[in-house]
Every structure is written in C-alpha cells, then in structure tokens.
XYZ file of N, CA and C in Angstrom:
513
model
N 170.502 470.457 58.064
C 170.487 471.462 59.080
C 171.522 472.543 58.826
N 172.367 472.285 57.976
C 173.281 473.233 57.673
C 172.675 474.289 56.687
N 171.630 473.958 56.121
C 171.183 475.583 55.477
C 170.221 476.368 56.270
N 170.189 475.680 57.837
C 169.285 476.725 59.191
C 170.583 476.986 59.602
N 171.755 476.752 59.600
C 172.710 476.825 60.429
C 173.279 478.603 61.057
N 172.284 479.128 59.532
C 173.006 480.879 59.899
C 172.023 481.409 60.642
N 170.527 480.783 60.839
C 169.536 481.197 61.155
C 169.344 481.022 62.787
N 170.361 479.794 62.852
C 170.328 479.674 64.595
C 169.287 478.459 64.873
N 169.395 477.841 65.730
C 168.930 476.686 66.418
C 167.365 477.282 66.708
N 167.021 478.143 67.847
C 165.943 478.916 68.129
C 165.026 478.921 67.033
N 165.799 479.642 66.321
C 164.646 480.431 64.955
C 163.982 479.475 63.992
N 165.013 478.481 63.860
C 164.327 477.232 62.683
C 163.476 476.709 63.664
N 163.224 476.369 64.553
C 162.259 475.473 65.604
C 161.130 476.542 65.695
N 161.227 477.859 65.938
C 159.873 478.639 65.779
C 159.228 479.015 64.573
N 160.292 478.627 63.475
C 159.532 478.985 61.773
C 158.847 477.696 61.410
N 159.323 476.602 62.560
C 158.592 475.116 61.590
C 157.559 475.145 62.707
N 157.601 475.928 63.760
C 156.309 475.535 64.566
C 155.279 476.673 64.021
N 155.686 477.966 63.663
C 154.411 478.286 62.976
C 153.986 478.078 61.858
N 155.187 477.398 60.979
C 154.834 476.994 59.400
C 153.420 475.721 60.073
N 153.834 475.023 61.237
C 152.674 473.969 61.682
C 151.746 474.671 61.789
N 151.801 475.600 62.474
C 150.432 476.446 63.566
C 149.584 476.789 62.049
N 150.381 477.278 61.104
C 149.624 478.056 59.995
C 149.113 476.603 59.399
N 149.522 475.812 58.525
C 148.813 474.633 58.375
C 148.158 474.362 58.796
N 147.834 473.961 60.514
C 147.022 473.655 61.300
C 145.896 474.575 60.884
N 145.744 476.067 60.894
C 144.968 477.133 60.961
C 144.171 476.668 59.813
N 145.355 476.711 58.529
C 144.583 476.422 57.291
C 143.608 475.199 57.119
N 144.368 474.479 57.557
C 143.197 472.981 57.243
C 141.947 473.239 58.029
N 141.951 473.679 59.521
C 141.042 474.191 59.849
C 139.770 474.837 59.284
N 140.299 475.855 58.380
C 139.286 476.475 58.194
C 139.233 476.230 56.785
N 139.654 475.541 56.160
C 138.952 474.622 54.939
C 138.020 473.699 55.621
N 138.156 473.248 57.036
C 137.405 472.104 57.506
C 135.964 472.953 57.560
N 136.002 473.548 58.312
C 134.623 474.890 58.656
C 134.093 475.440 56.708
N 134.847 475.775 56.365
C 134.197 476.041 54.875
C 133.947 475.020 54.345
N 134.017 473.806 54.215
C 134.062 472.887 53.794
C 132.216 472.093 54.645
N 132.665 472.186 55.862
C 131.210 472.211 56.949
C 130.375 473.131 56.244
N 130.289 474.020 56.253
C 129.605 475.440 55.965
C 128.983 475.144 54.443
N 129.408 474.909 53.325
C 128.995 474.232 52.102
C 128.200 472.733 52.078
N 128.915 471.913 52.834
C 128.152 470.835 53.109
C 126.894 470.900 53.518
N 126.786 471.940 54.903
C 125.008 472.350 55.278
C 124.325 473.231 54.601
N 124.710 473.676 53.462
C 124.268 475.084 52.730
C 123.507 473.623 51.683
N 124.305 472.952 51.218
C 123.908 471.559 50.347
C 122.670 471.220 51.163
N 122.932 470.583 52.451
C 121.873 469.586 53.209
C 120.474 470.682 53.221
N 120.600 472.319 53.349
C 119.641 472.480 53.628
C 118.881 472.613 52.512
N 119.362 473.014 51.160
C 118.663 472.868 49.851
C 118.195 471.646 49.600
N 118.736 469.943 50.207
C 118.225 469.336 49.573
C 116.875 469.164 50.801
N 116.585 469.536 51.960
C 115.739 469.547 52.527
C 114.840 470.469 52.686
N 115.328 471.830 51.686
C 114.246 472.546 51.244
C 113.568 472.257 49.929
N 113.982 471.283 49.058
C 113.604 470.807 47.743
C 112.527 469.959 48.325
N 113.034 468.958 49.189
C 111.891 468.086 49.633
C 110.793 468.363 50.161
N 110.768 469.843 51.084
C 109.639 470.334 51.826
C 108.849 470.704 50.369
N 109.466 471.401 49.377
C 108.762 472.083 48.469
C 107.530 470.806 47.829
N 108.597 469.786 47.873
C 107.711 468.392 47.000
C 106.835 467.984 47.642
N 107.007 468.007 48.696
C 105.981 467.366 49.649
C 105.173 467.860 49.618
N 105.308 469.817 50.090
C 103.696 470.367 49.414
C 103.435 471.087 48.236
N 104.238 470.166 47.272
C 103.231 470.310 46.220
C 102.364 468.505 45.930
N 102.700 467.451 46.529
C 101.954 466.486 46.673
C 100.980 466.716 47.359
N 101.114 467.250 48.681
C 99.936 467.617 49.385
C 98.723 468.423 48.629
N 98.968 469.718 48.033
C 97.947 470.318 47.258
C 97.696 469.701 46.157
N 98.093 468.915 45.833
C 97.629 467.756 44.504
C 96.893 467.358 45.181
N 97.277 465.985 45.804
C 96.359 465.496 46.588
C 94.871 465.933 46.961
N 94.804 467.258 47.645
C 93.964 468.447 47.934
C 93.139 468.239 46.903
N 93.570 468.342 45.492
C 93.161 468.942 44.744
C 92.303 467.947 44.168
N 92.816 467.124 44.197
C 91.981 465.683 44.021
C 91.181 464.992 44.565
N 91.355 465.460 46.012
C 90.334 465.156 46.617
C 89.081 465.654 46.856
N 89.355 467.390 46.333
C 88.175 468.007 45.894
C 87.305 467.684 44.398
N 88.277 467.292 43.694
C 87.340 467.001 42.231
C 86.637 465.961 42.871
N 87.007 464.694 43.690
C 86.904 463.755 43.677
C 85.136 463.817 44.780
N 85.458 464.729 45.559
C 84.153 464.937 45.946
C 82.935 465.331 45.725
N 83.638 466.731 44.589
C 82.919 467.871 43.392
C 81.667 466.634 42.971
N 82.627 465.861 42.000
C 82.202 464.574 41.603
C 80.674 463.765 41.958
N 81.370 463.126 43.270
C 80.136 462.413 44.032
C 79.465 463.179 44.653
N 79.637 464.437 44.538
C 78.252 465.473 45.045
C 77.355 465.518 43.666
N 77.566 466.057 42.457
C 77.187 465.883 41.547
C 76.414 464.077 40.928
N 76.918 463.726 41.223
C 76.217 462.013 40.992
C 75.146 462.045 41.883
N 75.710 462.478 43.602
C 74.273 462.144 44.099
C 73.260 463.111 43.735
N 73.667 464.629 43.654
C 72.449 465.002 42.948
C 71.468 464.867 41.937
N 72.507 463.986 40.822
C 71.830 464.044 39.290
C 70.944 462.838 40.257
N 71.381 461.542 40.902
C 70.937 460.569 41.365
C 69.035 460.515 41.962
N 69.488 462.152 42.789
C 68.527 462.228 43.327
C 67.195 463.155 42.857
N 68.058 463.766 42.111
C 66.907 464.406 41.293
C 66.394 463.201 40.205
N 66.665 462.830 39.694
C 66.067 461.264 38.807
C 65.264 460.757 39.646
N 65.525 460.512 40.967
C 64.660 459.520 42.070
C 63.543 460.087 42.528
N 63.909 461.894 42.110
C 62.646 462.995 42.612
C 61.486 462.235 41.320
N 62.140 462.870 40.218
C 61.557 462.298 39.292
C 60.781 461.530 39.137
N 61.305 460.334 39.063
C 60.991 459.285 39.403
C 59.299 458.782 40.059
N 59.744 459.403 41.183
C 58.427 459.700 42.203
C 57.125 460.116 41.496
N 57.426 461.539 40.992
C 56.729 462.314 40.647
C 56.353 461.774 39.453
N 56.493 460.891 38.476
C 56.579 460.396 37.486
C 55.760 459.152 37.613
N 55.972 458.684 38.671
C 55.259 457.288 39.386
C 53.697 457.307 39.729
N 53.482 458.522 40.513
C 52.743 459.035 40.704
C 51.539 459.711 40.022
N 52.097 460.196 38.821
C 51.153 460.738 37.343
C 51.271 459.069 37.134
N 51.535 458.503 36.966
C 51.601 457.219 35.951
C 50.043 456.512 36.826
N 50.042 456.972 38.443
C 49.737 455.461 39.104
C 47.992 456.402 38.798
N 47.965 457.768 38.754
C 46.910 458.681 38.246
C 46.383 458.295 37.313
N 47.080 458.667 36.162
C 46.781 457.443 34.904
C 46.189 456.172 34.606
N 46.470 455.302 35.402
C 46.200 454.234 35.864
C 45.008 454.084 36.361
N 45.213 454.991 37.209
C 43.329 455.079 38.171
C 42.231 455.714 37.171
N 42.432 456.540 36.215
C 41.778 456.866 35.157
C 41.944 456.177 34.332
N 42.410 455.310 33.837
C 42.152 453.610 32.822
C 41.027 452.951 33.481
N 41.317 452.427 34.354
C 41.117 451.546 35.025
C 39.214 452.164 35.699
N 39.171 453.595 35.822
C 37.474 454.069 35.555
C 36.848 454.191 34.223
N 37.878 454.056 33.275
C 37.071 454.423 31.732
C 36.641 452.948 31.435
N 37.739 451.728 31.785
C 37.227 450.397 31.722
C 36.247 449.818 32.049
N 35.810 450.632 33.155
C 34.426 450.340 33.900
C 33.571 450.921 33.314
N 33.896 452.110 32.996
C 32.680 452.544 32.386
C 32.223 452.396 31.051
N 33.179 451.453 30.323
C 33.257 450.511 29.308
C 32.671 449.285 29.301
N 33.019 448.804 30.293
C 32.247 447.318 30.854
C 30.760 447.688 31.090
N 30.728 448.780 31.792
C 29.208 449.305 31.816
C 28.182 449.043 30.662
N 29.130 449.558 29.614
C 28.516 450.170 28.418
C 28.551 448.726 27.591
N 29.389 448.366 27.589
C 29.091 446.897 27.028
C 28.005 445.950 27.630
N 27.517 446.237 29.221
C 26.785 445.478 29.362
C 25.279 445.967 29.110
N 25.162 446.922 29.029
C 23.766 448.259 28.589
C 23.795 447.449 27.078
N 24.958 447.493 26.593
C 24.852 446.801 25.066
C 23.999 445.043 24.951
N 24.746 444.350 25.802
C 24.065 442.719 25.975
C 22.352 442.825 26.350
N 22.613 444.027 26.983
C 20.603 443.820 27.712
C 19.947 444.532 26.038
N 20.397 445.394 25.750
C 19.786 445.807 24.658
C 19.944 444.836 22.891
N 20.774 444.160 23.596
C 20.659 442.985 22.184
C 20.093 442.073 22.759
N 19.758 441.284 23.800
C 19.223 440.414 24.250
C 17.540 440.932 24.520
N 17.179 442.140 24.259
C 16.027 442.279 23.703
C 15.405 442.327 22.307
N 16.887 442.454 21.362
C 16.279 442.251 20.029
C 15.739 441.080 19.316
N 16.248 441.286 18.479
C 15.323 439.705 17.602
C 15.774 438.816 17.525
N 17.010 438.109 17.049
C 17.779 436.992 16.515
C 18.837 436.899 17.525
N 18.836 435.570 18.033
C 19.499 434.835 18.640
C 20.887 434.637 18.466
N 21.244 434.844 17.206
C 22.574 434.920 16.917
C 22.970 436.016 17.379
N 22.330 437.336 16.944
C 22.980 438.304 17.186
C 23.340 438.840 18.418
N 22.505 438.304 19.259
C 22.457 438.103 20.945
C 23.923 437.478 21.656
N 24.173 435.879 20.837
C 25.555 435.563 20.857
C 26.341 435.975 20.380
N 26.240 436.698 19.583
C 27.596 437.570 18.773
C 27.730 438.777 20.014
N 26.502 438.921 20.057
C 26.978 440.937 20.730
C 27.641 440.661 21.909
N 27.080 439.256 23.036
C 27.680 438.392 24.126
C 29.282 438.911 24.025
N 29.857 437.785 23.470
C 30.794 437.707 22.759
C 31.528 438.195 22.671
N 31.091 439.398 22.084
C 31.913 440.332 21.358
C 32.183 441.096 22.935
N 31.314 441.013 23.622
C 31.581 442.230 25.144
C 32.522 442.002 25.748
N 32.361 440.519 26.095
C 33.415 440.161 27.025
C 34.909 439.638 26.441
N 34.710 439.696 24.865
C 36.158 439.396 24.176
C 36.571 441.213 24.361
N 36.044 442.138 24.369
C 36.730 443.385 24.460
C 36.510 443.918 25.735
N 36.029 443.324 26.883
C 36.622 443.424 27.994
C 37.514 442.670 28.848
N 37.625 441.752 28.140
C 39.097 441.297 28.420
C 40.191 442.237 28.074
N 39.906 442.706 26.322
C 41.145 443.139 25.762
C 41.317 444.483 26.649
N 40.192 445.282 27.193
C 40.487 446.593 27.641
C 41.145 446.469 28.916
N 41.036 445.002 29.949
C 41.697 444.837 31.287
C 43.304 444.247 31.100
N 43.487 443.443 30.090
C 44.890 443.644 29.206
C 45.179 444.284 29.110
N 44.559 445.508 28.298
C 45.501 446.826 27.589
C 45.923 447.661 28.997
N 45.146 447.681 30.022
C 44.928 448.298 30.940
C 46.530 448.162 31.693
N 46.881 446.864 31.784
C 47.366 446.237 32.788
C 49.046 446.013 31.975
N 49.267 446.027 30.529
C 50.223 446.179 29.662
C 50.592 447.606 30.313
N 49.886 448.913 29.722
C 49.832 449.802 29.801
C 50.562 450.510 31.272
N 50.121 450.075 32.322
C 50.987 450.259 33.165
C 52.405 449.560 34.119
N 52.164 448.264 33.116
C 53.909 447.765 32.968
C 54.589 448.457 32.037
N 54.463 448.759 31.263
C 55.263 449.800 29.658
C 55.090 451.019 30.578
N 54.565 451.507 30.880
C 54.604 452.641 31.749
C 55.924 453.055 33.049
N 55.441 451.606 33.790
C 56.653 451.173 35.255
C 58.159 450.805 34.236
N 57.876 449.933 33.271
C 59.137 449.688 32.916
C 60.089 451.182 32.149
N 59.485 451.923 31.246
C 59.765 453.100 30.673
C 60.063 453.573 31.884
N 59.397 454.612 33.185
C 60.148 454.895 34.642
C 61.257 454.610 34.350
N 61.409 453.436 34.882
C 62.626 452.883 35.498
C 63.552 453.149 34.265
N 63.843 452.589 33.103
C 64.686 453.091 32.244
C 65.004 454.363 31.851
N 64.204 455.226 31.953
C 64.568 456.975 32.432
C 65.184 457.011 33.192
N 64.862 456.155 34.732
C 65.229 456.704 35.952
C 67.223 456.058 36.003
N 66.936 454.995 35.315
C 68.408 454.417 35.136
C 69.310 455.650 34.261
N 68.530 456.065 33.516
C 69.433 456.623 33.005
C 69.666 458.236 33.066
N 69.091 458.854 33.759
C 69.230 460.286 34.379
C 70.002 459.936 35.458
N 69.689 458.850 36.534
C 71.361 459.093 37.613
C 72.516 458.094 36.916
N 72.465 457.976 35.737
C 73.889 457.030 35.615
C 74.757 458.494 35.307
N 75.902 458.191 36.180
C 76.830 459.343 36.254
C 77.624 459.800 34.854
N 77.896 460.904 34.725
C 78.691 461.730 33.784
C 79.771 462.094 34.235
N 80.814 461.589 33.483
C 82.240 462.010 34.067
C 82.600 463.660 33.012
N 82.955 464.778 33.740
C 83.321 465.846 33.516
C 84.785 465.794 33.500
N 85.315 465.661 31.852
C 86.953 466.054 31.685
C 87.230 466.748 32.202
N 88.085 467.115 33.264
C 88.702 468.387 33.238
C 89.615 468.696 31.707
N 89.461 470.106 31.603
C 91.121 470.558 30.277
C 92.170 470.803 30.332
C-alpha cells in the first residue's frame, strides 16, 4: 500500500473499482461475441442440414418418378402384348375355323372317293382306298388339332415375351 500511498486512500479504491468495472465490461462482451459466433456456428450447421434434407427429398422425388416412369412403361408394354395377344388369338381361333372347314371338306372328298372305289372292280382296291381315307382323316383332325396348340403355345411365348419388362439405364 505504500506505492498508493501518494495517490491517497480514495483514488486507489476508485482505480481498482474501475480496473473491476472494465474487466467486468470486458469479459462481458467477449461473453456476447463469443454468444454471437457460437449462433452464427449453430445456424450454419442448421442451414447445412436444411440444405441435405432437401437435397434427399428431391432425390427421393426423383426416384420416385423413374420409379413410376418405369411401371407405367411395363404396364403398357404389358398391355399392349395382352392387346396383342387378343388380336392374335383371335386370327389364330379364325384360322382354326378355316382348318377345321377344309377338313370337312376333305372328309367329304375322301368319302366321294370310298363310294367311287367301292364301285370299281377289285376288292382290294376298295380296302386299300377304305383305308387309306380314314388313315388321312385321322391325320388331317391331328394336324388340325397340333396346329392350333403350336399356334396357342407360340401366343403365349410372344405374349411372355413382349410384356417381360426392359430395364432403361439411365447415363
């Protein structure tokens, strides 16, 4: 206390109370700048996160549009095959109904054939021509009946394979 001693009792007690007051002031407002940086931090890292979030969101988006793009495209290829299909079924079952009159009119003709050998001469040849009619009208109600299973089955293996889906890379 002897080197305040020239300064007076008074004066050293008001230089250490504002040397306090100023400390006080200072720490203060390191505390506030110190605040002030801290939320300048918090709000970048909660503007980083908003940013992430929507850019997950428009991913997402974005994926959920291919992802639909997609199964719109499948059901179309799907359904156009099934159009197909139809329309394909349909000529076939046409087809079919025109076999199935030429056979007759085959069977016809084979049997115009038996009356006209069964008026000729030889007995054999009568059993042969027999014979021979109804061994190739069998084969023509076979071929008939092959013909539109190879037909139904071919369909369907087209039809399998026009809606089996195509995946489109994106680049």
């Amino acid at each position: 206390m002897q080197a305040f001693a020239w300064m007076g009792a008074g004066m050293s007690r008001a230089s250490l109370f504002t040397h306090l007051l100023l400390a006080l002031v200072a720490g203060l407002l390191v505390w506030v700048f110190q605040d002030a940086r801290m939320a300048a931090a918090v709000a970048e890292v909660q503007l980083q996160a908003s940013d992430y979030r929507l850019q997950v969101t428009e991913e997402k988006r974005s994926s959920d549009r291919r992802t639909y793009q997609t199964a719109q495209a499948i059901h179309l290829s799907y359904q156009e095959a099934l159009n197909d299909s139809l329309k394909e079924q349909a000529r076939l079952a046409g087809a079919a109904a025109a076999a199935q009159r030429n056979a007759g009119r085959l069977r016809d003709q084979l049997r115009d054939a038996d009356v006209r050998i069964a008026t000729a001469s030889a007995a054999a040849v009568r059993d042969y021509a027999a014979t021979a009619n109804q061994l190739l009208g069998q084969c023509s109600d076979r071929y008939t009946e092959l013909a539109a299973k190879a037909d139904g089955h071919a369909l369907d293996a087209r039809t399998c394979r026009a809606a089996w889906p195509v995946m489109a890379l994106d680049p």
